[in-house]
Amino acid sequence: MNKKDLIGTDPKIAQTLEKELNRQRSGIELIASENFVSQAVMKALGSIGTNKYSEGYPNRRYYGGCEFVDEIENLAIERAKKLFNVDHANVQPYSGSPANLAVYYALLKPGDTVLGAKLSFGGHMTHGLKVNFSGSLYNAVNYTSDKNGYLDFDEIRSLAKEHKPKLIIAGYTAYPRIIDWQKFREISDEVGAFFLADISHIAGLIIGEQHPSPTRIADVTMTTSHKTLRGPRGAMILSNGKVSNSNKPVELSKENIPTLIDRAIIPGLQGGPHNHTTAAIAVALQEAMQPEFKDYAKQVVLNAKALAKSLTAEGLELVTGGTDNHLMLVDLTSTGVTGKEAETALGEAEIFVNKNTVPYDKRKPTDPSGIRLGTPALTTRGLKEDDMEIIGQLIAKVINNAKDSSIKEQVKKQVKELTDNYPLYPDLTYL
Ligand SMILES: *Cc1c(COP(=O)(O)O)cnc(C)c1O
């Protein structure tokens, strides 16, 4: 044992990471916002990039010795611009939530009105939840969906006309259908609002041409890098226009959005960029440029449709009746099992999902009526439609026998047999 190894230095963390690795290996990962990064992404993420301070932007840093981190950040920026077809990419946000904060900080003043989806209808906390900065520093108004769980553009338009928001947000954590970006553009223009598209969940599907892109329709597009995009935890803010070369203040206008975003990130909100993360984002973007990435994105959707079909065949009810993307919401109301109970019971069988509200949920968000399932992680692992059919049956079996521990044990064995066919990081160990 080398004392300087992780296991030598900190055996507790090494052993716990090994347990987490084995959990990831043996379980069926259906959390819609999760994925498995490549070993190449992990190598960049665990790199010496973390040692370097580089506040500022390439060629405009507050520190010396930045020539190589400049190259890294420029590669990430150039790849992001190409993949998303935008004029400008800021790759420094520490994660999705601070990236959304930066968009607010760039375009709004405290107290301004924002219109975003309600949390219980698939909005994110940063889209105007009262206990989040977005709902406490800003005047947040929330839209919901129609009774079937689809976006209701009549409601969105009438709320926009009534409240005159400065910013309208589209993009969700639990919406299983295609988003009509153009409709949001029209409504934003009708009331003179900026339009933010938050594609955190679907960025990989957009690159893989499985969902329309908002990047030339919205004023700003934000995405995390760690969901369907399959990179490290981080985020990017994409926009169109030119960055100002001077340090003078610029007016609040569409052309100036790239400048306003860059200034909001630093000096507005952040200090030194996480260069190891930037390197790993660059690697993930390089992977996303390969033809295989499109195959992956296609398969994510095929797998989601196959899982939706299997669950429906088992008698489970899906919000909107199915899915167009990588995720689905199961409405458990008629099963007598709550979302929390289902999450726990499935977890005991090593099927990992999260409880989720359903449209017009009568239960509390802490114990809602639904669960959310997504296929990106399993697709990365190599699972296909026939596996999804089996997984749908296993899920239904657990839900229909949520209190029966022998059934959950049986299913857990079947889960292990299934995942054993798809080795995950076969050479990796922390011990
Ligand atoms: C995940 C997500 C975020 C926030 O990302 P974090 O990295 O968890 O902060 C923001 N918006 C949407 C729509 C998301 O799905």
Coordinates of C-alpha atoms and ligand atoms in Angstrom, one line a residue:
M1 CA 0.0 0.0 0.0
N2 CA 1.4 3.3 -1.0
K3 CA 0.9 5.9 1.7
K4 CA 0.3 8.6 -0.8
D5 CA -2.5 6.6 -2.5
L6 CA -6.1 7.5 -1.7
I7 CA -6.4 4.2 0.2
G8 CA -3.2 4.9 2.1
T9 CA -4.1 8.5 2.9
D10 CA -7.7 8.2 3.6
P11 CA -9.0 4.6 3.8
K12 CA -12.4 5.6 5.0
I13 CA -13.1 7.8 1.9
A14 CA -11.5 5.1 -0.4
Q15 CA -13.7 2.4 1.0
T16 CA -16.8 4.5 0.8
L17 CA -16.1 5.4 -2.8
E18 CA -15.6 1.7 -3.5
K19 CA -19.1 1.1 -2.0
E20 CA -20.6 3.8 -4.1
L21 CA -18.9 2.4 -7.2
N22 CA -20.4 -1.0 -6.4
R23 CA -23.8 0.5 -5.9
Q24 CA -23.5 2.2 -9.3
R25 CA -22.4 -1.1 -10.8
S26 CA -25.1 -3.4 -9.4
G27 CA -28.1 -1.1 -9.5
I28 CA -30.5 0.0 -12.2
E29 CA -30.0 3.7 -12.5
L30 CA -33.2 5.4 -13.6
I31 CA -32.7 8.9 -12.1
A32 CA -33.4 11.1 -15.2
S33 CA -30.7 13.7 -14.4
E34 CA -27.9 11.2 -13.9
N35 CA -25.4 9.6 -16.3
F36 CA -22.1 7.7 -16.3
V37 CA -19.2 9.8 -17.6
S38 CA -16.4 8.2 -19.6
Q39 CA -13.0 7.4 -18.1
A40 CA -11.6 10.1 -20.3
V41 CA -13.9 12.7 -18.7
M42 CA -13.0 11.4 -15.3
K43 CA -9.3 11.6 -16.0
A44 CA -9.6 15.3 -17.0
L45 CA -11.8 16.0 -14.0
G46 CA -9.3 14.4 -11.6
S47 CA -6.4 16.4 -13.2
I48 CA -4.0 19.1 -12.1
G49 CA -6.3 21.7 -13.6
T50 CA -7.6 22.0 -10.0
N51 CA -4.3 23.5 -8.9
K52 CA -4.5 26.7 -11.0
Y53 CA -6.1 30.0 -10.3
S54 CA -7.2 31.8 -13.5
E55 CA -9.8 34.4 -12.6
G56 CA -11.0 36.2 -15.8
Y57 CA -11.3 34.8 -19.3
P58 CA -8.7 33.5 -21.9
N59 CA -6.1 36.3 -22.6
R60 CA -7.7 38.5 -19.9
R61 CA -6.7 36.9 -16.6
Y62 CA -5.9 38.3 -13.2
Y63 CA -3.1 35.7 -12.8
G64 CA 0.1 34.7 -14.6
G65 CA 0.9 31.2 -15.9
C66 CA -2.5 30.9 -17.6
E67 CA -1.4 30.0 -21.2
F68 CA -2.4 26.3 -20.9
V69 CA -5.6 26.8 -19.0
D70 CA -6.4 29.4 -21.7
E71 CA -6.0 26.7 -24.3
I72 CA -8.3 24.4 -22.3
E73 CA -11.0 27.0 -21.8
N74 CA -10.8 28.1 -25.5
L75 CA -11.2 24.5 -26.6
A76 CA -14.3 24.1 -24.4
I77 CA -15.7 27.4 -25.7
E78 CA -15.1 26.6 -29.4
R79 CA -16.6 23.1 -29.1
A80 CA -19.6 24.5 -27.2
K81 CA -20.2 27.2 -29.8
K82 CA -20.0 24.7 -32.7
L83 CA -22.2 22.0 -31.1
F84 CA -24.9 24.4 -30.0
N85 CA -24.6 26.8 -32.9
V86 CA -24.2 29.9 -30.9
D87 CA -21.9 33.0 -31.0
H88 CA -20.9 32.9 -27.4
A89 CA -20.4 30.3 -24.7
N90 CA -19.4 30.9 -21.1
V91 CA -18.2 27.6 -19.7
Q92 CA -17.3 28.8 -16.2
P93 CA -20.5 28.4 -14.1
Y94 CA -19.9 26.1 -11.2
S95 CA -23.2 24.3 -11.8
G96 CA -26.7 24.8 -13.2
S97 CA -28.2 26.8 -10.3
P98 CA -25.4 29.4 -10.1
A99 CA -25.6 29.6 -13.9
N100 CA -29.3 30.5 -13.7
L101 CA -28.4 33.0 -10.9
A102 CA -25.9 34.6 -13.3
V103 CA -28.6 34.9 -16.0
Y104 CA -30.8 36.7 -13.5
Y105 CA -27.9 38.9 -12.3
A106 CA -27.1 39.8 -15.9
L107 CA -30.5 40.7 -17.1
L108 CA -32.6 41.7 -14.1
K109 CA -32.7 43.9 -11.0
P110 CA -33.9 42.6 -7.7
G111 CA -37.7 42.8 -7.5
D112 CA -38.2 42.4 -11.3
T113 CA -40.8 39.9 -12.3
V114 CA -39.9 36.4 -13.7
L115 CA -42.3 33.8 -15.1
G116 CA -41.2 30.2 -14.8
A117 CA -42.8 26.8 -14.3
K118 CA -43.9 25.9 -10.8
L119 CA -41.7 23.3 -9.1
S120 CA -44.5 20.8 -8.9
F121 CA -45.0 21.1 -12.7
G122 CA -41.4 20.3 -13.5
G123 CA -39.9 23.7 -13.0
H124 CA -36.5 24.0 -11.3
M125 CA -36.0 25.7 -7.9
T126 CA -34.2 28.4 -9.7
H127 CA -37.2 29.2 -11.8
G128 CA -39.0 31.0 -9.0
L129 CA -39.4 28.9 -5.9
K130 CA -40.2 31.1 -2.9
V131 CA -37.4 29.6 -0.7
N132 CA -34.8 30.0 -3.6
F133 CA -33.0 33.2 -4.5
S134 CA -35.2 33.3 -7.6
G135 CA -38.4 33.5 -5.6
S136 CA -37.2 35.7 -2.8
L137 CA -35.0 38.3 -4.6
Y138 CA -37.3 38.5 -7.6
N139 CA -41.1 38.7 -8.0
A140 CA -41.7 35.1 -9.3
V141 CA -44.9 34.1 -11.0
N142 CA -45.4 30.4 -11.9
Y143 CA -47.2 28.7 -14.6
T144 CA -48.5 25.2 -14.4
S145 CA -49.7 22.7 -17.1
D146 CA -53.0 21.6 -18.4
K147 CA -54.8 18.7 -16.7
N148 CA -53.1 16.1 -18.9
G149 CA -49.6 17.5 -18.0
Y150 CA -48.9 19.3 -21.2
L151 CA -47.7 22.9 -21.3
D152 CA -50.7 25.3 -21.4
F153 CA -49.7 28.2 -23.7
D154 CA -53.0 30.0 -23.1
E155 CA -52.2 30.1 -19.4
I156 CA -48.6 31.1 -20.0
R157 CA -49.7 33.9 -22.3
S158 CA -52.3 35.2 -20.0
L159 CA -49.9 35.2 -17.0
A160 CA -47.3 37.0 -19.1
K161 CA -49.9 39.7 -20.2
E162 CA -51.1 40.1 -16.6
H163 CA -47.7 40.3 -14.8
K164 CA -45.4 41.7 -17.6
P165 CA -42.3 39.6 -16.6
K166 CA -38.8 40.8 -17.6
L167 CA -37.8 37.2 -18.0
I168 CA -39.7 34.1 -19.1
I169 CA -38.2 30.7 -18.5
A170 CA -38.8 27.4 -20.4
G171 CA -37.0 24.1 -19.6
Y172 CA -37.9 21.5 -17.0
T173 CA -36.8 18.7 -14.7
A174 CA -39.8 16.5 -15.3
Y175 CA -41.5 17.3 -18.6
P176 CA -41.7 14.2 -20.9
R177 CA -42.7 16.0 -24.1
I178 CA -41.1 18.2 -26.8
I179 CA -40.9 21.9 -25.8
D180 CA -42.2 24.4 -28.4
W181 CA -39.5 27.1 -28.1
Q182 CA -41.1 29.3 -30.8
K183 CA -44.3 29.7 -28.7
F184 CA -42.3 31.0 -25.8
R185 CA -40.4 33.4 -28.1
E186 CA -43.7 34.8 -29.4
I187 CA -45.1 35.3 -25.8
S188 CA -41.8 36.8 -24.7
D189 CA -41.9 39.3 -27.6
E190 CA -45.6 40.1 -27.0
V191 CA -44.7 41.3 -23.5
G192 CA -41.1 42.5 -24.1
A193 CA -39.5 39.9 -21.9
F194 CA -36.1 38.2 -22.3
F195 CA -36.5 34.4 -22.9
L196 CA -34.3 31.9 -21.1
A197 CA -34.2 28.3 -22.3
D198 CA -32.9 26.0 -19.6
I199 CA -31.9 22.8 -21.5
S200 CA -30.2 21.2 -18.5
H201 CA -32.0 17.9 -18.9
I202 CA -32.1 17.7 -22.7
A203 CA -28.8 19.2 -24.0
G204 CA -27.6 15.8 -25.1
L205 CA -30.8 15.1 -26.9
I206 CA -30.5 18.5 -28.7
I207 CA -27.0 17.8 -29.8
G208 CA -28.1 14.3 -30.9
E209 CA -30.9 15.9 -32.9
Q210 CA -33.7 14.2 -30.8
H211 CA -35.2 17.5 -29.7
P212 CA -35.4 20.9 -31.4
S213 CA -32.7 23.4 -30.3
P214 CA -33.7 26.8 -28.7
T215 CA -30.2 28.4 -29.1
R216 CA -31.2 30.7 -32.0
I217 CA -34.7 31.3 -30.6
A218 CA -34.1 32.1 -27.0
D219 CA -32.1 35.1 -25.8
V220 CA -30.1 32.9 -23.4
T221 CA -29.7 29.2 -23.2
M222 CA -28.4 27.6 -20.0
T223 CA -27.4 24.0 -19.7
T224 CA -25.8 21.8 -17.1
S225 CA -23.0 19.6 -18.5
H226 CA -23.7 16.4 -16.4
K227 CA -27.1 15.2 -17.4
T228 CA -27.9 13.9 -20.9
L229 CA -24.7 15.7 -22.1
R230 CA -22.7 13.2 -20.1
G231 CA -19.9 15.5 -18.8
P232 CA -18.7 16.5 -15.4
R233 CA -20.9 18.5 -13.0
G234 CA -20.9 22.0 -14.3
A235 CA -22.8 24.3 -16.6
M236 CA -22.6 26.6 -19.7
I237 CA -24.4 29.8 -20.7
L238 CA -25.0 30.2 -24.4
S239 CA -26.0 33.3 -26.2
N240 CA -25.7 35.3 -29.4
G241 CA -24.0 38.7 -30.1
K242 CA -20.5 40.0 -29.5
V243 CA -18.5 40.4 -26.3
S244 CA -17.4 44.0 -25.7
N245 CA -13.6 44.5 -25.7
S246 CA -13.8 47.5 -23.3
N247 CA -14.5 47.6 -19.6
K248 CA -17.1 50.3 -20.0
P249 CA -20.7 49.6 -18.9
V250 CA -22.9 48.3 -21.6
E251 CA -26.6 48.9 -21.9
L252 CA -29.2 46.1 -21.3
S253 CA -29.9 44.9 -24.8
K254 CA -30.0 41.7 -26.7
E255 CA -26.8 42.3 -28.5
N256 CA -25.0 42.8 -25.2
I257 CA -26.1 39.6 -23.6
P258 CA -22.7 37.8 -24.1
T259 CA -21.0 40.7 -22.3
L260 CA -23.6 40.9 -19.6
I261 CA -23.3 37.2 -19.0
D262 CA -19.5 37.2 -18.8
R263 CA -19.5 40.1 -16.4
A264 CA -22.3 38.4 -14.3
I265 CA -20.1 35.3 -13.8
I266 CA -17.0 37.3 -13.0
P267 CA -16.7 39.7 -11.3
G268 CA -20.4 39.5 -10.5
L269 CA -20.7 36.1 -8.8
Q270 CA -17.8 33.8 -9.1
G271 CA -14.1 33.8 -8.6
G272 CA -11.6 31.3 -10.1
P273 CA -12.9 28.9 -12.7
H274 CA -12.7 25.2 -12.0
N275 CA -10.1 24.4 -14.7
H276 CA -10.3 20.7 -14.1
T277 CA -14.0 20.8 -14.7
T278 CA -13.5 23.0 -17.8
A279 CA -11.1 20.4 -19.2
A280 CA -13.6 17.6 -18.5
I281 CA -16.4 19.7 -20.2
A282 CA -14.1 20.0 -23.2
V283 CA -13.6 16.3 -23.3
A284 CA -17.4 15.6 -23.0
L285 CA -18.0 18.1 -25.8
Q286 CA -15.4 16.3 -27.9
E287 CA -17.2 13.0 -27.3
A288 CA -20.5 14.7 -28.2
M289 CA -19.1 15.6 -31.6
Q290 CA -18.6 12.0 -32.5
P291 CA -21.2 10.1 -34.6
E292 CA -21.7 7.6 -31.8
F293 CA -23.1 10.4 -29.6
K294 CA -26.1 10.7 -31.9
D295 CA -26.6 6.9 -31.7
Y296 CA -26.6 7.3 -27.9
A297 CA -29.1 10.1 -28.0
K298 CA -31.4 8.2 -30.3
Q299 CA -31.2 5.1 -28.1
V300 CA -32.0 7.2 -25.0
V301 CA -35.3 8.1 -26.6
L302 CA -36.0 4.6 -28.0
N303 CA -35.3 3.2 -24.5
A304 CA -37.6 5.7 -22.8
K305 CA -40.4 4.8 -25.2
A306 CA -39.8 1.1 -24.7
L307 CA -39.8 1.5 -20.9
A308 CA -43.0 3.7 -21.1
K309 CA -44.6 0.9 -23.2
S310 CA -43.7 -1.8 -20.7
L311 CA -44.9 0.2 -17.7
T312 CA -48.2 0.9 -19.5
A313 CA -48.6 -2.8 -20.4
E314 CA -48.2 -3.5 -16.7
G315 CA -51.1 -1.3 -16.0
L316 CA -49.2 1.8 -14.7
E317 CA -50.3 5.2 -15.7
L318 CA -48.0 7.8 -17.3
V319 CA -48.4 11.5 -17.2
T320 CA -49.3 12.6 -20.8
G321 CA -49.6 8.9 -21.6
G322 CA -46.0 8.5 -22.6
T323 CA -42.8 10.3 -23.5
D324 CA -41.0 12.1 -26.4
N325 CA -37.7 12.4 -24.6
H326 CA -35.5 10.7 -22.0
L327 CA -37.9 10.7 -19.1
M328 CA -41.4 9.8 -17.9
L329 CA -43.6 10.4 -14.9
V330 CA -45.5 7.5 -13.4
D331 CA -48.7 8.6 -11.7
L332 CA -49.2 6.1 -8.9
T333 CA -52.5 7.5 -7.6
S334 CA -54.5 4.4 -8.6
T335 CA -51.9 1.9 -7.1
G336 CA -52.4 3.0 -3.5
V337 CA -48.6 3.3 -3.2
T338 CA -47.1 6.9 -2.8
G339 CA -44.1 8.2 -4.6
K340 CA -42.0 8.1 -1.5
E341 CA -43.0 4.5 -0.8
A342 CA -42.3 3.5 -4.4
E343 CA -38.9 5.2 -4.3
T344 CA -38.0 3.3 -1.1
A345 CA -39.4 -0.1 -2.2
L346 CA -37.6 0.2 -5.6
G347 CA -34.4 1.3 -3.9
E348 CA -34.5 -1.9 -1.8
A349 CA -34.5 -3.8 -5.0
E350 CA -31.6 -1.6 -6.3
I351 CA -33.8 0.2 -8.8
F352 CA -33.0 3.9 -8.3
V353 CA -35.7 6.4 -9.1
N354 CA -37.0 9.6 -7.5
K355 CA -40.3 10.5 -6.1
N356 CA -42.0 13.3 -8.1
T357 CA -45.1 15.4 -8.0
V358 CA -47.6 14.8 -10.8
P359 CA -49.8 17.6 -12.3
Y360 CA -52.4 18.8 -9.8
D361 CA -51.0 16.5 -7.2
K362 CA -53.2 16.2 -4.1
R363 CA -50.2 15.1 -2.0
K364 CA -47.3 17.1 -0.6
P365 CA -44.0 17.4 -2.6
T366 CA -42.2 15.5 0.2
D367 CA -44.4 12.5 -0.4
P368 CA -46.0 13.1 -3.8
S369 CA -48.1 10.8 -6.0
G370 CA -45.5 10.0 -8.7
I371 CA -42.0 8.8 -9.6
R372 CA -39.8 10.0 -12.4
L373 CA -37.8 7.6 -14.5
G374 CA -35.2 8.4 -17.1
T375 CA -33.0 6.3 -19.5
P376 CA -29.7 8.3 -20.1
A377 CA -27.6 6.4 -17.6
L378 CA -28.8 2.9 -18.6
T379 CA -28.4 3.8 -22.3
T380 CA -24.8 4.8 -21.7
R381 CA -24.3 1.4 -20.0
G382 CA -25.5 -0.2 -23.2
L383 CA -29.0 -1.4 -22.3
K384 CA -31.5 -1.6 -25.1
E385 CA -35.3 -1.9 -25.6
D386 CA -35.6 -5.6 -24.6
D387 CA -33.9 -4.7 -21.3
M388 CA -36.4 -1.9 -20.8
E389 CA -39.3 -4.3 -21.2
I390 CA -37.9 -6.4 -18.4
I391 CA -37.2 -3.4 -16.2
G392 CA -40.7 -2.2 -16.7
Q393 CA -42.0 -5.5 -15.5
L394 CA -39.6 -5.5 -12.5
I395 CA -40.8 -2.0 -11.5
A396 CA -44.4 -3.0 -11.7
K397 CA -43.7 -6.1 -9.6
V398 CA -42.1 -4.1 -6.8
I399 CA -44.8 -1.4 -6.8
N400 CA -47.6 -4.0 -6.7
N401 CA -45.8 -5.8 -3.8
A402 CA -44.2 -2.7 -2.2
K403 CA -44.4 -4.3 1.3
D404 CA -43.3 -7.8 0.4
S405 CA -39.6 -8.1 1.3
S406 CA -39.2 -11.6 -0.4
I407 CA -40.4 -10.2 -3.7
K408 CA -38.1 -7.2 -3.4
E409 CA -35.2 -9.7 -2.7
Q410 CA -36.2 -11.7 -5.8
V411 CA -36.2 -8.6 -7.9
K412 CA -32.9 -7.4 -6.5
K413 CA -31.3 -10.7 -7.7
Q414 CA -32.8 -10.2 -11.2
V415 CA -31.5 -6.6 -11.2
K416 CA -28.0 -7.9 -10.4
E417 CA -28.2 -10.5 -13.1
L418 CA -29.2 -7.9 -15.6
T419 CA -26.6 -5.3 -14.7
D420 CA -23.8 -8.0 -14.6
N421 CA -24.3 -8.2 -18.4
Y422 CA -23.2 -4.5 -18.7
P423 CA -19.9 -4.0 -16.9
L424 CA -19.4 -0.5 -15.6
Y425 CA -15.8 0.9 -15.2
P426 CA -14.5 -2.7 -15.1
D427 CA -10.9 -1.8 -14.3
L428 CA -11.7 0.9 -11.7
T429 CA -11.0 0.5 -8.0
Y430 CA -10.4 2.8 -5.1
L431 CA -8.9 0.1 -2.9
Ligands
LIG1 C1 -30.5 20.2 -13.0 C2 -31.2 21.5 -13.4 C3 -30.7 22.7 -12.9 C4 -29.6 22.9 -11.9 O1 -28.4 22.2 -12.0 P1 -27.5 22.0 -10.7 O2 -26.2 21.6 -11.4 O3 -28.1 20.8 -10.0 O4 -27.4 23.2 -9.9 C5 -31.3 23.9 -13.4 N1 -32.4 23.8 -14.2 C6 -32.9 22.6 -14.6 C7 -34.0 22.6 -15.6 C8 -32.3 21.4 -14.2 O5 -32.8 20.3 -14.6

